Amino acid sequence: FFHIVNKSWIFGRAAFPIKFEVCIDNEDGINACIAGKAGRIELCSALDVGGLTPSIELMKLAVNCPIPTRVMIRPKSGDFYFSSLDMRKMIADISSARSLGLEGVVLGVTTKNAELDKEALKILSECAVGMGRTLHRAVDSTLNPIDSVEIAIELGFDCILSSGGSNTATQGIRILKEMHNRAAGRIDIMPGSGINSDNVDQVSKSFKPNWFHSSCSSQSQNIVKLNQLELEEGVKGFTDLKKIINLRNAIN
């Protein structure tokens, strides 16, 4: 049996914190996170390109979700350099997330020289004052992700999502550990990219992060039936409830 007390699951007399978020891009993903008891949701669209800003309709579906939800604020795929028009769109999207009462936002901006854009991040972070703020894997596209720690703290972020500048978090463990040490408890360094129930213990033993980030996704062959016709729409990704449960069990 279980019930919720201060965001911890209680099994009998033992309690442990929930400390993983799942990135999702549709209503089914929200439902899987609820059923699997994820600790937080990163709400996106287009996870196949790394996640973009979700629609206002999807944001509204997450409003009554019992799990804290942070909204991805990213208007285009590709790099993390944004035009003035992009910035105006991001400011409006932060305002939408705030007005709906969602817990926080996830964002990142870089310059053309592969450095964090402090001025742009300051503008966006100030728009999100009072909300949770995650600086996302834009930091992994910079020349030195460790430098992001002091910048993020200065700008009011409470979390950095990173793979340590590598393709996966397990490959970037050394840098992630250095980021964690630099943070010294002032901000969460949240390993992401490739995190699953098989490797979460390896990362945890290295530097004991407070949070993990995972897509907990699987793929299925999507076939649409129209009377006697079967239309094959290719492979489709989905949030896998079993993987959420397995990750939660591995962490705890």
PDB file of C-alpha atoms in Angstrom:
ATOM      1  CA  PHE A   1       0.000   0.000   0.000  1.00  0.00           C
ATOM      2  CA  PHE A   2       1.075   3.570  -0.473  1.00  0.00           C
ATOM      3  CA  HIS A   3       0.008   7.173  -0.087  1.00  0.00           C
ATOM      4  CA  ILE A   4       1.664  10.528  -0.727  1.00  0.00           C
ATOM      5  CA  VAL A   5       3.324  12.528   2.053  1.00  0.00           C
ATOM      6  CA  ASN A   6       5.552  15.484   1.148  1.00  0.00           C
ATOM      7  CA  LYS A   7       6.182  14.041  -2.323  1.00  0.00           C
ATOM      8  CA  SER A   8       7.467  10.715  -0.940  1.00  0.00           C
ATOM      9  CA  TRP A   9       5.932   7.309  -1.449  1.00  0.00           C
ATOM     10  CA  ILE A  10       5.320   5.532   1.837  1.00  0.00           C
ATOM     11  CA  PHE A  11       5.478   1.733   1.859  1.00  0.00           C
ATOM     12  CA  GLY A  12       4.664   0.599   5.380  1.00  0.00           C
ATOM     13  CA  ARG A  13       7.100   2.496   7.621  1.00  0.00           C
ATOM     14  CA  ALA A  14       9.842   3.143   5.031  1.00  0.00           C
ATOM     15  CA  ALA A  15       9.947   6.378   3.019  1.00  0.00           C
ATOM     16  CA  PHE A  16      12.165   7.491   0.170  1.00  0.00           C
ATOM     17  CA  PRO A  17      12.057  10.536  -2.078  1.00  0.00           C
ATOM     18  CA  ILE A  18      10.839  10.483  -5.638  1.00  0.00           C
ATOM     19  CA  LYS A  19      13.732  11.773  -7.718  1.00  0.00           C
ATOM     20  CA  PHE A  20      13.274  11.223 -11.416  1.00  0.00           C
ATOM     21  CA  GLU A  21      11.486  13.149 -14.144  1.00  0.00           C
ATOM     22  CA  VAL A  22      10.182  11.787 -17.420  1.00  0.00           C
ATOM     23  CA  CYS A  23      10.016  13.782 -20.646  1.00  0.00           C
ATOM     24  CA  ILE A  24       6.786  13.175 -22.573  1.00  0.00           C
ATOM     25  CA  ASP A  25       5.031  14.711 -25.559  1.00  0.00           C
ATOM     26  CA  ASN A  26       1.399  13.596 -25.447  1.00  0.00           C
ATOM     27  CA  GLU A  27      -1.546  12.800 -23.176  1.00  0.00           C
ATOM     28  CA  ASP A  28      -0.672   9.100 -23.031  1.00  0.00           C
ATOM     29  CA  GLY A  29       2.712  10.109 -21.642  1.00  0.00           C
ATOM     30  CA  ILE A  30       1.058  12.126 -18.889  1.00  0.00           C
ATOM     31  CA  ASN A  31      -1.106   9.149 -17.945  1.00  0.00           C
ATOM     32  CA  ALA A  32       1.892   6.795 -17.938  1.00  0.00           C
ATOM     33  CA  CYS A  33       3.779   9.144 -15.594  1.00  0.00           C
ATOM     34  CA  ILE A  34       0.817   9.245 -13.228  1.00  0.00           C
ATOM     35  CA  ALA A  35       0.415   5.470 -13.261  1.00  0.00           C
ATOM     36  CA  GLY A  36       4.162   4.923 -12.846  1.00  0.00           C
ATOM     37  CA  LYS A  37       4.475   7.539 -10.079  1.00  0.00           C
ATOM     38  CA  ALA A  38       7.152   9.654 -11.728  1.00  0.00           C
ATOM     39  CA  GLY A  39       8.478  12.481  -9.594  1.00  0.00           C
ATOM     40  CA  ARG A  40       8.161  15.184 -12.225  1.00  0.00           C
ATOM     41  CA  ILE A  41       7.126  15.615 -15.854  1.00  0.00           C
ATOM     42  CA  GLU A  42       9.009  17.516 -18.533  1.00  0.00           C
ATOM     43  CA  LEU A  43       6.213  18.434 -20.922  1.00  0.00           C
ATOM     44  CA  CYS A  44       7.290  18.712 -24.562  1.00  0.00           C
ATOM     45  CA  SER A  45       6.251  18.229 -28.129  1.00  0.00           C
ATOM     46  CA  ALA A  46       8.376  16.521 -30.784  1.00  0.00           C
ATOM     47  CA  LEU A  47      10.641  14.388 -28.614  1.00  0.00           C
ATOM     48  CA  ASP A  48      12.055  12.932 -31.830  1.00  0.00           C
ATOM     49  CA  VAL A  49      13.991  16.207 -32.285  1.00  0.00           C
ATOM     50  CA  GLY A  50      14.941  16.604 -28.641  1.00  0.00           C
ATOM     51  CA  GLY A  51      11.749  18.273 -27.434  1.00  0.00           C
ATOM     52  CA  LEU A  52      10.013  21.505 -28.402  1.00  0.00           C
ATOM     53  CA  THR A  53       7.444  23.735 -26.698  1.00  0.00           C
ATOM     54  CA  PRO A  54       4.188  21.792 -26.257  1.00  0.00           C
ATOM     55  CA  SER A  55       0.866  23.076 -27.518  1.00  0.00           C
ATOM     56  CA  ILE A  56      -1.338  25.102 -25.198  1.00  0.00           C
ATOM     57  CA  GLU A  57      -3.832  22.230 -25.385  1.00  0.00           C
ATOM     58  CA  LEU A  58      -1.283  19.771 -23.987  1.00  0.00           C
ATOM     59  CA  MET A  59      -0.317  22.268 -21.285  1.00  0.00           C
ATOM     60  CA  LYS A  60      -3.977  22.487 -20.267  1.00  0.00           C
ATOM     61  CA  LEU A  61      -4.189  18.689 -20.016  1.00  0.00           C
ATOM     62  CA  ALA A  62      -1.279  18.756 -17.562  1.00  0.00           C
ATOM     63  CA  VAL A  63      -2.839  21.388 -15.311  1.00  0.00           C
ATOM     64  CA  ASN A  64      -4.719  18.916 -13.115  1.00  0.00           C
ATOM     65  CA  CYS A  65      -1.935  16.328 -13.160  1.00  0.00           C
ATOM     66  CA  PRO A  66      -0.898  15.433  -9.571  1.00  0.00           C
ATOM     67  CA  ILE A  67       2.760  15.408 -10.649  1.00  0.00           C
ATOM     68  CA  PRO A  68       4.779  18.676 -10.834  1.00  0.00           C
ATOM     69  CA  THR A  69       5.146  19.607 -14.496  1.00  0.00           C
ATOM     70  CA  ARG A  70       7.854  21.695 -16.137  1.00  0.00           C
ATOM     71  CA  VAL A  71       7.239  22.961 -19.658  1.00  0.00           C
ATOM     72  CA  MET A  72       9.896  22.834 -22.358  1.00  0.00           C
ATOM     73  CA  ILE A  73      10.391  26.322 -23.819  1.00  0.00           C
ATOM     74  CA  ARG A  74      12.070  25.767 -27.185  1.00  0.00           C
ATOM     75  CA  PRO A  75      10.463  27.149 -30.360  1.00  0.00           C
ATOM     76  CA  LYS A  76      12.593  25.350 -32.957  1.00  0.00           C
ATOM     77  CA  SER A  77      14.738  22.286 -33.436  1.00  0.00           C
ATOM     78  CA  GLY A  78      18.441  22.297 -34.199  1.00  0.00           C
ATOM     79  CA  ASP A  79      20.800  24.606 -32.347  1.00  0.00           C
ATOM     80  CA  PHE A  80      20.015  26.710 -29.283  1.00  0.00           C
ATOM     81  CA  TYR A  81      20.683  30.104 -30.859  1.00  0.00           C
ATOM     82  CA  PHE A  82      17.424  32.045 -30.991  1.00  0.00           C
ATOM     83  CA  SER A  83      16.406  35.155 -32.911  1.00  0.00           C
ATOM     84  CA  SER A  84      14.575  38.117 -31.384  1.00  0.00           C
ATOM     85  CA  LEU A  85      11.343  36.663 -32.796  1.00  0.00           C
ATOM     86  CA  ASP A  86      12.126  33.327 -31.122  1.00  0.00           C
ATOM     87  CA  MET A  87      12.757  35.139 -27.843  1.00  0.00           C
ATOM     88  CA  ARG A  88       9.379  36.877 -28.001  1.00  0.00           C
ATOM     89  CA  LYS A  89       7.727  33.524 -28.596  1.00  0.00           C
ATOM     90  CA  MET A  90       9.583  31.978 -25.638  1.00  0.00           C
ATOM     91  CA  ILE A  91       8.536  34.837 -23.345  1.00  0.00           C
ATOM     92  CA  ALA A  92       4.905  34.321 -24.405  1.00  0.00           C
ATOM     93  CA  ASP A  93       5.167  30.560 -23.817  1.00  0.00           C
ATOM     94  CA  ILE A  94       6.587  31.105 -20.324  1.00  0.00           C
ATOM     95  CA  SER A  95       3.650  33.436 -19.637  1.00  0.00           C
ATOM     96  CA  SER A  96       1.236  30.732 -20.795  1.00  0.00           C
ATOM     97  CA  ALA A  97       2.808  28.122 -18.523  1.00  0.00           C
ATOM     98  CA  ARG A  98       2.680  30.558 -15.606  1.00  0.00           C
ATOM     99  CA  SER A  99      -0.958  31.546 -16.204  1.00  0.00           C
ATOM    100  CA  LEU A 100      -1.970  27.870 -16.241  1.00  0.00           C
ATOM    101  CA  GLY A 101      -0.255  27.302 -12.909  1.00  0.00           C
ATOM    102  CA  LEU A 102       2.321  24.767 -14.112  1.00  0.00           C
ATOM    103  CA  GLU A 103       5.264  24.194 -11.771  1.00  0.00           C
ATOM    104  CA  GLY A 104       8.142  25.348 -13.931  1.00  0.00           C
ATOM    105  CA  VAL A 105       9.897  25.725 -17.252  1.00  0.00           C
ATOM    106  CA  VAL A 106      12.863  24.144 -19.032  1.00  0.00           C
ATOM    107  CA  LEU A 107      14.983  26.307 -21.307  1.00  0.00           C
ATOM    108  CA  GLY A 108      18.441  27.097 -22.648  1.00  0.00           C
ATOM    109  CA  VAL A 109      20.026  29.599 -25.047  1.00  0.00           C
ATOM    110  CA  THR A 110      23.520  29.729 -26.540  1.00  0.00           C
ATOM    111  CA  THR A 111      25.454  32.223 -28.610  1.00  0.00           C
ATOM    112  CA  LYS A 112      26.856  31.456 -32.057  1.00  0.00           C
ATOM    113  CA  ASN A 113      30.198  30.936 -30.315  1.00  0.00           C
ATOM    114  CA  ALA A 114      28.929  27.904 -28.366  1.00  0.00           C
ATOM    115  CA  GLU A 115      28.639  29.732 -25.046  1.00  0.00           C
ATOM    116  CA  LEU A 116      25.594  30.184 -22.850  1.00  0.00           C
ATOM    117  CA  ASP A 117      23.857  33.438 -23.754  1.00  0.00           C
ATOM    118  CA  LYS A 118      23.719  35.080 -20.329  1.00  0.00           C
ATOM    119  CA  GLU A 119      21.713  38.099 -21.488  1.00  0.00           C
ATOM    120  CA  ALA A 120      19.009  36.027 -23.162  1.00  0.00           C
ATOM    121  CA  LEU A 121      18.869  33.577 -20.258  1.00  0.00           C
ATOM    122  CA  LYS A 122      18.546  36.449 -17.789  1.00  0.00           C
ATOM    123  CA  ILE A 123      15.542  37.809 -19.675  1.00  0.00           C
ATOM    124  CA  LEU A 124      13.834  34.419 -19.821  1.00  0.00           C
ATOM    125  CA  SER A 125      14.660  33.494 -16.239  1.00  0.00           C
ATOM    126  CA  GLU A 126      13.274  36.794 -14.963  1.00  0.00           C
ATOM    127  CA  CYS A 127      10.046  36.041 -16.837  1.00  0.00           C
ATOM    128  CA  ALA A 128       9.850  32.790 -14.878  1.00  0.00           C
ATOM    129  CA  VAL A 129      10.555  34.164 -11.387  1.00  0.00           C
ATOM    130  CA  GLY A 130       8.614  32.137  -8.826  1.00  0.00           C
ATOM    131  CA  MET A 131       8.564  29.062 -11.068  1.00  0.00           C
ATOM    132  CA  GLY A 132      10.927  26.113 -11.094  1.00  0.00           C
ATOM    133  CA  ARG A 133      13.621  26.623 -13.730  1.00  0.00           C
ATOM    134  CA  THR A 134      15.712  23.922 -15.416  1.00  0.00           C
ATOM    135  CA  LEU A 135      18.621  24.851 -17.673  1.00  0.00           C
ATOM    136  CA  HIS A 136      18.505  22.099 -20.273  1.00  0.00           C
ATOM    137  CA  ARG A 137      21.063  20.280 -22.414  1.00  0.00           C
ATOM    138  CA  ALA A 138      21.997  23.421 -24.313  1.00  0.00           C
ATOM    139  CA  VAL A 139      24.834  23.312 -21.771  1.00  0.00           C
ATOM    140  CA  ASP A 140      26.112  20.134 -23.446  1.00  0.00           C
ATOM    141  CA  SER A 141      26.580  21.991 -26.723  1.00  0.00           C
ATOM    142  CA  THR A 142      28.933  24.498 -25.091  1.00  0.00           C
ATOM    143  CA  LEU A 143      32.701  24.140 -24.931  1.00  0.00           C
ATOM    144  CA  ASN A 144      32.770  23.713 -21.140  1.00  0.00           C
ATOM    145  CA  PRO A 145      29.553  22.524 -19.452  1.00  0.00           C
ATOM    146  CA  ILE A 146      31.125  22.968 -16.013  1.00  0.00           C
ATOM    147  CA  ASP A 147      31.028  26.749 -16.559  1.00  0.00           C
ATOM    148  CA  SER A 148      27.226  26.511 -16.732  1.00  0.00           C
ATOM    149  CA  VAL A 149      26.957  25.831 -13.000  1.00  0.00           C
ATOM    150  CA  GLU A 150      27.814  29.311 -11.715  1.00  0.00           C
ATOM    151  CA  ILE A 151      25.889  30.949 -14.555  1.00  0.00           C
ATOM    152  CA  ALA A 152      22.738  28.959 -13.797  1.00  0.00           C
ATOM    153  CA  ILE A 153      22.950  29.694 -10.074  1.00  0.00           C
ATOM    154  CA  GLU A 154      23.462  33.400 -10.724  1.00  0.00           C
ATOM    155  CA  LEU A 155      20.408  33.504 -13.008  1.00  0.00           C
ATOM    156  CA  GLY A 156      18.073  31.753 -10.570  1.00  0.00           C
ATOM    157  CA  PHE A 157      17.843  28.252 -12.028  1.00  0.00           C
ATOM    158  CA  ASP A 158      17.357  25.395  -9.572  1.00  0.00           C
ATOM    159  CA  CYS A 159      18.345  22.521 -11.871  1.00  0.00           C
ATOM    160  CA  ILE A 160      20.700  21.753 -14.767  1.00  0.00           C
ATOM    161  CA  LEU A 161      19.840  18.868 -17.090  1.00  0.00           C
ATOM    162  CA  SER A 162      23.060  17.564 -18.607  1.00  0.00           C
ATOM    163  CA  SER A 163      24.838  14.568 -20.073  1.00  0.00           C
ATOM    164  CA  GLY A 164      28.202  16.023 -19.122  1.00  0.00           C
ATOM    165  CA  GLY A 165      28.842  17.262 -22.647  1.00  0.00           C
ATOM    166  CA  SER A 166      28.655  13.734 -24.068  1.00  0.00           C
ATOM    167  CA  ASN A 167      26.051  11.857 -26.064  1.00  0.00           C
ATOM    168  CA  THR A 168      24.879   9.994 -22.961  1.00  0.00           C
ATOM    169  CA  ALA A 169      25.051  10.596 -19.228  1.00  0.00           C
ATOM    170  CA  THR A 170      27.068   7.442 -18.648  1.00  0.00           C
ATOM    171  CA  GLN A 171      29.707   8.676 -21.091  1.00  0.00           C
ATOM    172  CA  GLY A 172      29.748  12.058 -19.360  1.00  0.00           C
ATOM    173  CA  ILE A 173      29.950  10.836 -15.751  1.00  0.00           C
ATOM    174  CA  ARG A 174      33.314  12.498 -15.085  1.00  0.00           C
ATOM    175  CA  ILE A 175      32.101  15.946 -16.156  1.00  0.00           C
ATOM    176  CA  LEU A 176      28.763  15.474 -14.405  1.00  0.00           C
ATOM    177  CA  LYS A 177      30.608  14.673 -11.195  1.00  0.00           C
ATOM    178  CA  GLU A 178      32.693  17.844 -11.580  1.00  0.00           C
ATOM    179  CA  MET A 179      29.521  19.864 -12.184  1.00  0.00           C
ATOM    180  CA  HIS A 180      27.950  18.302  -9.086  1.00  0.00           C
ATOM    181  CA  ASN A 181      31.009  19.134  -6.991  1.00  0.00           C
ATOM    182  CA  ARG A 182      31.034  22.708  -8.304  1.00  0.00           C
ATOM    183  CA  ALA A 183      27.344  23.048  -7.471  1.00  0.00           C
ATOM    184  CA  ALA A 184      27.995  22.070  -3.840  1.00  0.00           C
ATOM    185  CA  GLY A 185      24.306  21.691  -3.104  1.00  0.00           C
ATOM    186  CA  ARG A 186      23.345  25.099  -4.523  1.00  0.00           C
ATOM    187  CA  ILE A 187      21.662  23.650  -7.626  1.00  0.00           C
ATOM    188  CA  ASP A 188      20.660  20.160  -8.766  1.00  0.00           C
ATOM    189  CA  ILE A 189      22.763  18.548 -11.486  1.00  0.00           C
ATOM    190  CA  MET A 190      20.310  16.157 -13.153  1.00  0.00           C
ATOM    191  CA  PRO A 191      21.852  13.462 -15.398  1.00  0.00           C
ATOM    192  CA  GLY A 192      19.908  12.889 -18.594  1.00  0.00           C
ATOM    193  CA  SER A 193      20.256  11.134 -21.967  1.00  0.00           C
ATOM    194  CA  GLY A 194      20.259   7.370 -21.980  1.00  0.00           C
ATOM    195  CA  ILE A 195      19.313   6.989 -18.318  1.00  0.00           C
ATOM    196  CA  ASN A 196      17.446   3.750 -17.634  1.00  0.00           C
ATOM    197  CA  SER A 197      16.963   1.107 -14.964  1.00  0.00           C
ATOM    198  CA  ASP A 198      20.106  -0.727 -16.076  1.00  0.00           C
ATOM    199  CA  ASN A 199      22.554   2.160 -15.658  1.00  0.00           C
ATOM    200  CA  VAL A 200      21.009   4.505 -13.090  1.00  0.00           C
ATOM    201  CA  ASP A 201      22.880   2.795 -10.254  1.00  0.00           C
ATOM    202  CA  GLN A 202      26.197   3.321 -12.044  1.00  0.00           C
ATOM    203  CA  VAL A 203      25.561   7.066 -12.271  1.00  0.00           C
ATOM    204  CA  SER A 204      24.167   7.290  -8.752  1.00  0.00           C
ATOM    205  CA  LYS A 205      27.221   5.674  -7.201  1.00  0.00           C
ATOM    206  CA  SER A 206      29.482   8.140  -8.986  1.00  0.00           C
ATOM    207  CA  PHE A 207      28.137  11.358  -7.444  1.00  0.00           C
ATOM    208  CA  LYS A 208      24.653  10.765  -5.936  1.00  0.00           C
ATOM    209  CA  PRO A 209      22.474  13.248  -7.849  1.00  0.00           C
ATOM    210  CA  ASN A 210      19.135  14.307  -6.362  1.00  0.00           C
ATOM    211  CA  TRP A 211      17.303  13.901  -9.681  1.00  0.00           C
ATOM    212  CA  PHE A 212      17.487  11.774 -12.825  1.00  0.00           C
ATOM    213  CA  HIS A 213      15.937  12.456 -16.219  1.00  0.00           C
ATOM    214  CA  SER A 214      14.721   9.841 -18.687  1.00  0.00           C
ATOM    215  CA  SER A 215      12.354   9.442 -21.618  1.00  0.00           C
ATOM    216  CA  CYS A 216      11.395   5.907 -20.480  1.00  0.00           C
ATOM    217  CA  SER A 217      10.394   5.365 -24.094  1.00  0.00           C
ATOM    218  CA  SER A 218       9.925   2.377 -26.353  1.00  0.00           C
ATOM    219  CA  GLN A 219       8.984   2.019 -29.994  1.00  0.00           C
ATOM    220  CA  SER A 220       6.128   0.219 -31.668  1.00  0.00           C
ATOM    221  CA  GLN A 221       5.035  -0.400 -35.238  1.00  0.00           C
ATOM    222  CA  ASN A 222       2.075   1.881 -35.844  1.00  0.00           C
ATOM    223  CA  ILE A 223      -0.620   0.406 -38.091  1.00  0.00           C
ATOM    224  CA  VAL A 224      -3.936   2.170 -38.763  1.00  0.00           C
ATOM    225  CA  LYS A 225      -6.867  -0.015 -39.861  1.00  0.00           C
ATOM    226  CA  LEU A 226      -9.489   1.516 -42.149  1.00  0.00           C
ATOM    227  CA  ASN A 227     -12.059  -1.206 -42.789  1.00  0.00           C
ATOM    228  CA  GLN A 228     -10.198  -3.757 -44.921  1.00  0.00           C
ATOM    229  CA  LEU A 229      -7.146  -1.521 -45.329  1.00  0.00           C
ATOM    230  CA  GLU A 230      -4.113  -1.558 -43.060  1.00  0.00           C
ATOM    231  CA  LEU A 231      -2.030   1.599 -43.359  1.00  0.00           C
ATOM    232  CA  GLU A 232       1.464   1.254 -41.946  1.00  0.00           C
ATOM    233  CA  GLU A 233       2.680   4.546 -40.483  1.00  0.00           C
ATOM    234  CA  GLY A 234       6.122   3.357 -39.434  1.00  0.00           C
ATOM    235  CA  VAL A 235       7.752   3.108 -36.044  1.00  0.00           C
ATOM    236  CA  LYS A 236       6.318   5.333 -33.330  1.00  0.00           C
ATOM    237  CA  GLY A 237       7.814   6.155 -29.950  1.00  0.00           C
ATOM    238  CA  PHE A 238       5.736   6.018 -26.778  1.00  0.00           C
ATOM    239  CA  THR A 239       6.212   6.489 -23.037  1.00  0.00           C
ATOM    240  CA  ASP A 240       6.582   3.004 -21.608  1.00  0.00           C
ATOM    241  CA  LEU A 241       4.886   2.539 -18.234  1.00  0.00           C
ATOM    242  CA  LYS A 242       6.923  -0.581 -17.521  1.00  0.00           C
ATOM    243  CA  LYS A 243      10.171   1.387 -18.005  1.00  0.00           C
ATOM    244  CA  ILE A 244       8.953   4.102 -15.635  1.00  0.00           C
ATOM    245  CA  ILE A 245       8.207   1.512 -12.975  1.00  0.00           C
ATOM    246  CA  ASN A 246      11.531  -0.243 -13.552  1.00  0.00           C
ATOM    247  CA  LEU A 247      13.426   3.045 -13.258  1.00  0.00           C
ATOM    248  CA  ARG A 248      11.592   4.007 -10.079  1.00  0.00           C
ATOM    249  CA  ASN A 249      12.350   0.621  -8.540  1.00  0.00           C
ATOM    250  CA  ALA A 250      16.015   0.806  -9.584  1.00  0.00           C
ATOM    251  CA  ILE A 251      16.426   4.269  -8.042  1.00  0.00           C
ATOM    252  CA  ASN A 252      14.685   3.369  -4.828  1.00  0.00           C
TER     253      ASN A 252
END
